[in-house]
Amino acid sequence: MAARGRSLGGMRGLATVPSYVVMQPTTLCNLDCAYCYLPFRAADRQMPVAVAEAVAASVNRWAATDRFSVVWHGGEPLAAGRERLAALMAPFGPEVEHHVQTNATLIDDAWCEFFARHRMRVSVSVDGPRERNGERVTRAGRPAYDRIVRGVAALRRHGLPFSALAVVNDPSPGRATELYDYFLDLGCEVLGVNIEETEGVNTRDNAHAAPAVTGFWAELVSAWRRDPRIHLREVEWSLRYAAAVLDGTADDLLPGRLDPIPTVAYDGSVVVLSPELAGFTDSRYGDFSSGSVLTTPLHTILAAAERTTWVGEFIDGVEACRSSCPYFGFCGGGHAANRYFELGRFDGTETEHCRNSKIRLLEGVLEHARDHQSPGA
Ligand code: SF4
């Protein structure tokens, strides 16, 4: 099913216009999850409005011609407070879509009214039933699950649709069914599933036996097919790719250039491709930043971002994937932060992350298809 990387086009270099921008209103998070990658989550470093104004000057131009989103990410973005978040959102024009990725613990009626008033789309981080959320704890080390569930209940009370993001650190048999059934009950519209990643300050090993991870994804497809009410992000990507391979159009699926996905940190510094790199420094790559919106317009930073040392090295890594990996047409060459935190550089190819979340995902979908072939097909 996976086409040989060498023959594939797509994804050469960085696009200069992103499809969305990630904004960090504060570095602070009110939780202290064991697998979190954020280095400054105990500190409340807040984004000044001048940073949002500078970003909006570029974003409003892009949103005038195409659909465009701002994703408020953290820290915990709601820890910035409604007044500050509203002040940061104010410079953006009415056509800009706002999304927020939240741990849900601070969501109450007032926040729900805020989301509705600002037509903000909400995605909550929750890892499944109570016993799977042992890693999600408050700063005092107490389980956060009841507070997460209270936040989700407020969203439901207000009739606000929401997405969910779950981290899985133990892809053992039965987990995928349990996970999917849980999110059916929770009532989310879209679900993203991440196998835990080794990145940022989370240095825990993420290597798993191949059959366990492939089996996890195959089981998730089975659970979803029984009741496909939820848009299951990873499975839908895989099925789209599989259909394109069968149609002979797989080469057209990847965009011509990589989406730079700029993350604008609280202080206005811009890190492209991987929010997880923001806040880190390295003797070879510096602070990974391609510039600051306080001194240079965002569109100018992005036009020159390929010249950032590590970005150039990453693009070499994508080309290495293209010429060596049979999964390139599906994956597009992986995630910069995973290469850096796993391999210590950007021009390598395979990582545990891409094995868990790209290669074994696609293999799992195929395993499911093989197991459910009709006799004689
Ligand atoms: S990141 Fe991994 S799966 Fe993706 S193209 Fe590169 S080697 Fe293949």
Short mmCIF file of C-alpha atoms and ligand atoms in Angstrom, two decimals:
data_model
loop_
_atom_site.label_atom_id
_atom_site.label_comp_id
_atom_site.label_asym_id
_atom_site.label_seq_id
_atom_site.Cartn_x
_atom_site.Cartn_y
_atom_site.Cartn_z
CA MET A 1 0.00 0.00 0.00
CA ALA A 2 2.74 2.47 0.92
CA ALA A 3 4.23 3.87 -2.29
CA ARG A 4 8.04 4.09 -2.49
CA GLY A 5 9.15 7.56 -1.34
CA ARG A 6 11.49 8.11 -4.30
CA SER A 7 8.66 8.49 -6.80
CA LEU A 8 6.69 10.99 -4.77
CA GLY A 9 6.39 14.73 -5.26
CA GLY A 10 5.03 17.25 -2.80
CA MET A 11 6.42 19.06 0.26
CA ARG A 12 9.54 20.69 -1.15
CA GLY A 13 10.59 23.48 1.17
CA LEU A 14 8.48 25.71 3.36
CA ALA A 15 5.36 27.60 2.29
CA THR A 16 5.44 31.31 3.11
CA VAL A 17 1.76 31.48 4.09
CA PRO A 18 0.65 29.11 6.87
CA SER A 19 -2.84 27.69 7.30
CA TYR A 20 -2.86 28.60 10.98
CA VAL A 21 -0.80 30.28 13.69
CA VAL A 22 -0.29 28.93 17.23
CA MET A 23 -0.25 31.58 19.96
CA GLN A 24 1.00 31.21 23.54
CA PRO A 25 -0.92 33.71 25.71
CA THR A 26 0.91 32.49 28.81
CA THR A 27 3.58 29.92 29.62
CA LEU A 28 1.68 28.98 32.79
CA CYS A 29 -0.25 25.76 33.22
CA ASN A 30 -2.35 25.04 36.30
CA LEU A 31 -1.65 21.31 35.85
CA ASP A 32 1.64 19.42 36.00
CA CYS A 33 1.10 16.35 33.81
CA ALA A 34 3.90 13.81 34.00
CA TYR A 35 4.38 13.64 30.21
CA CYS A 36 4.26 17.39 29.51
CA TYR A 37 6.98 18.80 27.22
CA LEU A 38 6.69 22.47 28.30
CA PRO A 39 9.77 23.85 30.08
CA PHE A 40 8.26 26.96 31.75
CA ARG A 41 4.82 25.73 32.71
CA ALA A 42 5.22 26.77 36.36
CA ALA A 43 6.00 30.39 35.37
CA ASP A 44 3.36 32.95 34.36
CA ARG A 45 5.04 34.75 31.47
CA GLN A 46 2.22 36.58 29.70
CA MET A 47 1.98 37.69 26.10
CA PRO A 48 1.70 41.47 25.74
CA VAL A 49 -1.07 42.80 23.48
CA ALA A 50 1.63 44.33 21.23
CA VAL A 51 2.61 40.77 20.19
CA ALA A 52 -0.98 39.93 19.22
CA GLU A 53 -1.28 43.22 17.29
CA ALA A 54 1.88 42.44 15.34
CA VAL A 55 0.69 38.90 14.49
CA ALA A 56 -2.77 40.17 13.53
CA ALA A 57 -1.27 42.59 11.01
CA SER A 58 -0.16 39.58 8.91
CA VAL A 59 -2.99 37.20 9.83
CA ASN A 60 -5.75 39.65 8.87
CA ARG A 61 -4.24 39.91 5.38
CA TRP A 62 -4.16 36.13 4.98
CA ALA A 63 -7.68 35.71 6.38
CA ALA A 64 -9.05 38.21 3.86
CA THR A 65 -8.37 35.75 1.04
CA ASP A 66 -8.57 32.31 2.65
CA ARG A 67 -9.85 30.46 5.69
CA PHE A 68 -7.43 31.12 8.53
CA SER A 69 -7.19 30.01 12.17
CA VAL A 70 -5.44 31.15 15.30
CA VAL A 71 -4.92 28.35 17.83
CA TRP A 72 -4.50 29.52 21.43
CA HIS A 73 -2.20 27.03 23.07
CA GLY A 74 -0.14 27.12 26.22
CA GLY A 75 0.79 26.64 28.92
CA GLU A 76 -2.88 26.48 29.66
CA PRO A 77 -4.41 29.31 27.60
CA LEU A 78 -7.39 29.74 29.95
CA ALA A 79 -4.92 30.46 32.79
CA ALA A 80 -4.35 33.81 31.05
CA GLY A 81 -7.89 34.81 32.12
CA ARG A 82 -10.83 35.98 29.99
CA GLU A 83 -9.94 39.66 30.06
CA ARG A 84 -6.39 39.11 28.80
CA LEU A 85 -7.43 36.52 26.21
CA ALA A 86 -10.11 38.91 24.89
CA ALA A 87 -7.53 41.71 24.67
CA LEU A 88 -5.17 39.40 22.75
CA MET A 89 -7.95 38.30 20.38
CA ALA A 90 -9.22 41.83 19.74
CA PRO A 91 -6.68 42.79 17.02
CA PHE A 92 -7.78 39.86 14.82
CA GLY A 93 -10.45 40.52 12.19
CA PRO A 94 -13.91 38.88 12.26
CA GLU A 95 -13.01 36.37 9.53
CA VAL A 96 -10.24 34.79 11.64
CA GLU A 97 -11.34 31.52 13.33
CA HIS A 98 -10.20 31.08 16.92
CA HIS A 99 -9.46 27.69 18.45
CA VAL A 100 -8.30 26.86 21.95
CA GLN A 101 -6.51 23.74 23.19
CA THR A 102 -7.28 23.43 26.89
CA ASN A 103 -6.98 20.98 29.76
CA ALA A 104 -10.66 21.86 30.49
CA THR A 105 -10.17 22.22 34.25
CA LEU A 106 -10.93 25.95 34.26
CA ILE A 107 -14.01 25.78 32.01
CA ASP A 108 -17.14 27.05 33.74
CA ASP A 109 -20.32 28.85 32.65
CA ALA A 110 -18.47 32.15 32.22
CA TRP A 111 -15.88 30.54 29.95
CA CYS A 112 -18.63 28.83 27.93
CA GLU A 113 -20.29 32.21 27.39
CA PHE A 114 -16.90 33.57 26.32
CA PHE A 115 -16.43 30.72 23.81
CA ALA A 116 -19.91 31.27 22.39
CA ARG A 117 -19.48 35.05 22.18
CA HIS A 118 -16.14 34.72 20.37
CA ARG A 119 -17.26 31.70 18.29
CA MET A 120 -14.21 29.95 19.66
CA ARG A 121 -13.75 26.24 18.87
CA VAL A 122 -12.67 24.20 21.85
CA SER A 123 -10.44 21.14 22.01
CA VAL A 124 -9.95 19.44 25.38
CA SER A 125 -7.06 17.24 26.47
CA VAL A 126 -8.22 14.10 28.27
CA ASP A 127 -6.69 10.63 28.09
CA GLY A 128 -9.77 8.43 28.49
CA PRO A 129 -11.53 7.11 31.61
CA ARG A 130 -10.46 8.18 35.11
CA GLU A 131 -7.89 5.39 35.54
CA ARG A 132 -6.09 6.47 32.33
CA ASN A 133 -5.65 10.04 33.58
CA GLY A 134 -3.30 9.24 36.44
CA GLU A 135 -0.57 11.32 34.75
CA ARG A 136 -2.81 14.42 34.59
CA VAL A 137 -2.35 16.01 37.99
CA THR A 138 -2.59 19.44 39.61
CA ARG A 139 0.47 21.34 40.82
CA ALA A 140 -0.21 19.78 44.23
CA GLY A 141 -0.02 16.33 42.60
CA ARG A 142 -3.75 15.57 42.94
CA PRO A 143 -5.67 13.90 40.09
CA ALA A 144 -7.23 16.47 37.75
CA TYR A 145 -9.83 14.12 36.29
CA ASP A 146 -12.90 15.38 38.20
CA ARG A 147 -12.11 18.95 37.23
CA ILE A 148 -11.63 17.95 33.58
CA VAL A 149 -15.01 16.21 33.57
CA ARG A 150 -16.69 19.22 35.21
CA GLY A 151 -15.28 21.43 32.44
CA VAL A 152 -16.57 19.10 29.74
CA ALA A 153 -19.97 18.97 31.44
CA ALA A 154 -20.14 22.78 31.24
CA LEU A 155 -19.44 22.64 27.49
CA ARG A 156 -22.24 20.11 27.05
CA ARG A 157 -24.66 22.13 29.21
CA HIS A 158 -24.08 25.10 26.93
CA GLY A 159 -24.47 23.00 23.79
CA LEU A 160 -20.93 23.81 22.64
CA PRO A 161 -19.40 21.24 20.27
CA PHE A 162 -15.85 20.24 21.15
CA SER A 163 -12.93 18.14 19.99
CA ALA A 164 -10.69 15.99 22.18
CA LEU A 165 -7.04 15.03 22.20
CA ALA A 166 -5.90 11.89 24.02
CA VAL A 167 -2.37 10.72 24.83
CA VAL A 168 -1.87 6.94 25.00
CA ASN A 169 1.20 5.64 26.80
CA ASP A 170 0.31 1.97 26.89
CA PRO A 171 -1.09 0.69 23.58
CA SER A 172 -2.02 -2.73 24.97
CA PRO A 173 -4.95 -4.91 23.75
CA GLY A 174 -8.33 -3.53 24.80
CA ARG A 175 -7.09 0.05 25.21
CA ALA A 176 -8.32 1.28 21.82
CA THR A 177 -11.87 -0.02 22.33
CA GLU A 178 -11.99 1.41 25.83
CA LEU A 179 -10.72 4.76 24.54
CA TYR A 180 -13.16 5.03 21.65
CA ASP A 181 -16.17 3.99 23.75
CA TYR A 182 -15.18 6.57 26.37
CA PHE A 183 -15.10 9.40 23.83
CA LEU A 184 -18.42 8.30 22.33
CA ASP A 185 -19.92 8.79 25.80
CA LEU A 186 -18.04 12.05 26.37
CA GLY A 187 -19.73 13.48 23.28
CA CYS A 188 -16.79 14.97 21.35
CA GLU A 189 -17.13 15.56 17.61
CA VAL A 190 -13.49 15.04 16.66
CA LEU A 191 -10.85 12.89 18.37
CA GLY A 192 -7.09 13.00 17.91
CA VAL A 193 -5.02 10.19 19.41
CA ASN A 194 -1.30 10.61 20.16
CA ILE A 195 0.96 7.83 21.29
CA GLU A 196 3.07 9.52 23.99
CA GLU A 197 6.10 11.26 22.52
CA THR A 198 9.61 11.80 23.87
CA GLU A 199 10.01 15.55 23.48
CA GLY A 200 10.74 18.71 25.39
CA VAL A 201 11.30 18.04 29.07
CA ASN A 202 9.53 14.67 28.75
CA THR A 203 12.44 12.27 28.29
CA ARG A 204 10.48 9.06 28.94
CA ASP A 205 11.10 6.29 26.45
CA ASN A 206 8.34 5.91 23.85
CA ALA A 207 9.52 2.68 22.20
CA HIS A 208 6.83 -0.02 22.02
CA ALA A 209 6.75 -3.45 20.40
CA ALA A 210 5.58 -3.07 16.80
CA PRO A 211 2.72 -5.63 17.03
CA ALA A 212 1.29 -3.87 20.10
CA VAL A 213 1.10 -0.47 18.38
CA THR A 214 -0.13 -1.87 15.05
CA GLY A 215 -2.73 -3.88 16.99
CA PHE A 216 -3.79 -0.75 18.88
CA TRP A 217 -4.52 1.16 15.67
CA ALA A 218 -6.25 -1.85 14.05
CA GLU A 219 -8.46 -2.19 17.13
CA LEU A 220 -9.24 1.54 17.04
CA VAL A 221 -10.42 1.24 13.43
CA SER A 222 -12.68 -1.68 14.45
CA ALA A 223 -14.16 0.30 17.33
CA TRP A 224 -14.75 3.32 15.10
CA ARG A 225 -16.37 1.28 12.31
CA ARG A 226 -18.92 -0.11 14.79
CA ASP A 227 -20.15 3.45 15.48
CA PRO A 228 -18.39 6.10 13.38
CA ARG A 229 -20.06 9.10 15.05
CA ILE A 230 -16.72 10.70 15.91
CA HIS A 231 -14.32 12.10 13.31
CA LEU A 232 -11.28 10.06 14.25
CA ARG A 233 -8.41 12.19 12.96
CA GLU A 234 -5.67 9.60 12.45
CA VAL A 235 -7.94 6.92 11.01
CA GLU A 236 -9.59 9.32 8.58
CA TRP A 237 -6.15 10.50 7.34
CA SER A 238 -5.12 6.89 6.79
CA LEU A 239 -8.29 5.97 4.93
CA ARG A 240 -7.97 9.05 2.71
CA TYR A 241 -4.41 8.00 1.87
CA ALA A 242 -5.43 4.37 1.24
CA ALA A 243 -8.22 5.50 -1.09
CA ALA A 244 -5.81 7.79 -2.95
CA VAL A 245 -3.30 4.94 -3.40
CA LEU A 246 -6.07 2.77 -4.86
CA ASP A 247 -7.13 5.66 -7.16
CA GLY A 248 -3.56 6.34 -8.23
CA THR A 249 -3.77 9.91 -6.83
CA ALA A 250 -1.62 9.49 -3.69
CA ASP A 251 1.10 11.70 -5.16
CA ASP A 252 -1.33 14.64 -5.13
CA LEU A 253 -2.25 14.36 -1.44
CA LEU A 254 0.74 16.16 0.05
CA PRO A 255 0.79 19.92 -0.41
CA GLY A 256 3.52 21.38 -2.62
CA ARG A 257 5.33 22.92 0.33
CA LEU A 258 5.43 22.25 4.08
CA ASP A 259 3.01 24.30 6.17
CA PRO A 260 5.31 26.41 8.41
CA ILE A 261 2.77 26.39 11.30
CA PRO A 262 4.40 29.28 13.19
CA THR A 263 4.19 29.23 16.96
CA VAL A 264 4.35 32.72 18.43
CA ALA A 265 5.67 32.46 21.97
CA TYR A 266 4.56 34.80 24.76
CA ASP A 267 7.49 37.16 24.00
CA GLY A 268 6.82 37.39 20.25
CA SER A 269 9.53 34.96 19.11
CA VAL A 270 8.48 32.74 16.22
CA VAL A 271 9.32 29.04 15.97
CA VAL A 272 8.16 27.30 12.81
CA LEU A 273 6.99 23.70 12.31
CA SER A 274 7.01 22.51 15.93
CA PRO A 275 5.49 24.34 18.94
CA GLU A 276 7.43 21.90 21.13
CA LEU A 277 10.74 23.63 20.27
CA ALA A 278 9.64 27.01 21.65
CA GLY A 279 11.47 27.85 24.86
CA PHE A 280 14.46 25.53 24.24
CA THR A 281 18.03 26.47 23.32
CA ASP A 282 20.86 24.43 21.84
CA SER A 283 24.51 25.30 21.27
CA ARG A 284 24.17 24.55 17.53
CA TYR A 285 20.68 25.87 16.84
CA GLY A 286 20.33 28.74 19.33
CA ASP A 287 16.75 29.30 20.51
CA PHE A 288 15.18 27.76 17.34
CA SER A 289 13.48 31.08 16.68
CA SER A 290 13.26 32.55 13.18
CA GLY A 291 12.69 36.10 14.48
CA SER A 292 10.41 38.20 16.65
CA VAL A 293 7.15 39.78 15.55
CA LEU A 294 8.05 42.76 17.75
CA THR A 295 10.80 43.71 15.29
CA THR A 296 9.85 42.00 11.99
CA PRO A 297 6.42 41.35 10.44
CA LEU A 298 5.35 37.69 10.66
CA HIS A 299 5.03 37.36 6.87
CA THR A 300 8.62 38.62 6.48
CA ILE A 301 9.87 36.14 9.11
CA LEU A 302 8.16 33.27 7.30
CA ALA A 303 9.48 34.34 3.90
CA ALA A 304 13.02 33.86 5.28
CA ALA A 305 12.38 30.97 7.71
CA GLU A 306 14.07 28.37 5.48
CA ARG A 307 17.35 30.17 6.20
CA THR A 308 17.10 29.36 9.94
CA THR A 309 19.91 26.82 10.50
CA TRP A 310 17.82 24.03 11.94
CA VAL A 311 15.01 24.51 9.39
CA GLY A 312 17.45 24.00 6.51
CA GLU A 313 18.69 20.82 8.21
CA PHE A 314 15.09 19.65 8.70
CA ILE A 315 14.32 20.17 5.00
CA ASP A 316 17.36 17.96 4.21
CA GLY A 317 15.83 15.38 6.56
CA VAL A 318 12.51 15.52 4.70
CA GLU A 319 14.39 14.90 1.44
CA ALA A 320 16.16 11.94 3.09
CA CYS A 321 12.73 10.56 4.05
CA ARG A 322 11.44 11.11 0.54
CA SER A 323 14.22 9.06 -0.98
CA SER A 324 14.30 6.27 1.60
CA CYS A 325 10.93 5.74 3.26
CA PRO A 326 8.01 3.84 1.72
CA TYR A 327 5.64 5.74 4.00
CA PHE A 328 6.65 9.21 2.82
CA GLY A 329 3.52 9.75 0.73
CA PHE A 330 1.42 9.31 3.85
CA CYS A 331 3.70 10.98 6.37
CA GLY A 332 5.36 13.77 4.43
CA GLY A 333 8.56 13.50 6.40
CA GLY A 334 7.71 13.69 10.04
CA HIS A 335 7.76 16.18 12.81
CA ALA A 336 10.76 18.40 13.49
CA ALA A 337 10.59 18.28 17.31
CA ASN A 338 10.54 14.48 17.40
CA ARG A 339 13.69 14.31 15.30
CA TYR A 340 15.45 16.80 17.51
CA PHE A 341 14.45 15.32 20.84
CA GLU A 342 14.95 11.70 19.75
CA LEU A 343 17.92 11.95 17.38
CA GLY A 344 19.57 15.19 18.53
CA ARG A 345 19.45 16.59 15.00
CA PHE A 346 16.97 17.38 12.24
CA ASP A 347 18.31 15.56 9.18
CA GLY A 348 17.75 12.00 10.42
CA THR A 349 14.76 9.98 9.30
CA GLU A 350 12.99 7.34 11.39
CA THR A 351 12.02 8.09 14.99
CA GLU A 352 10.02 6.15 17.54
CA HIS A 353 7.32 8.78 17.02
CA CYS A 354 7.02 8.11 13.30
CA ARG A 355 7.09 4.36 13.92
CA ASN A 356 4.27 4.67 16.48
CA SER A 357 2.14 7.30 14.83
CA LYS A 358 2.71 7.01 11.08
CA ILE A 359 4.14 3.63 10.08
CA ARG A 360 2.20 1.48 12.57
CA LEU A 361 -0.92 3.57 12.13
CA LEU A 362 -1.00 2.81 8.43
CA GLU A 363 -0.06 -0.81 9.08
CA GLY A 364 -2.86 -1.03 11.66
CA VAL A 365 -5.45 0.26 9.21
CA LEU A 366 -4.23 -2.30 6.66
CA GLU A 367 -4.27 -5.06 9.30
CA HIS A 368 -7.88 -4.17 10.04
CA ALA A 369 -8.71 -4.26 6.31
CA ARG A 370 -7.02 -7.68 5.89
CA ASP A 371 -8.83 -9.09 8.93
CA HIS A 372 -12.20 -7.91 7.60
CA GLN A 373 -11.82 -8.89 3.95
CA SER A 374 -14.91 -10.62 2.69
CA PRO A 375 -14.24 -14.29 1.81
CA GLY A 376 -13.27 -14.69 -1.83
CA ALA A 377 -12.44 -10.98 -2.22
S1 SF4 B 1 9.30 10.58 9.35
FE1 SF4 B 1 9.39 8.36 9.47
S2 SF4 B 1 7.50 7.57 8.50
FE2 SF4 B 1 7.75 9.73 7.98
S3 SF4 B 1 8.71 9.68 5.95
FE3 SF4 B 1 10.36 9.92 7.52
S4 SF4 B 1 11.05 7.84 8.05
FE4 SF4 B 1 9.08 7.69 6.94
#
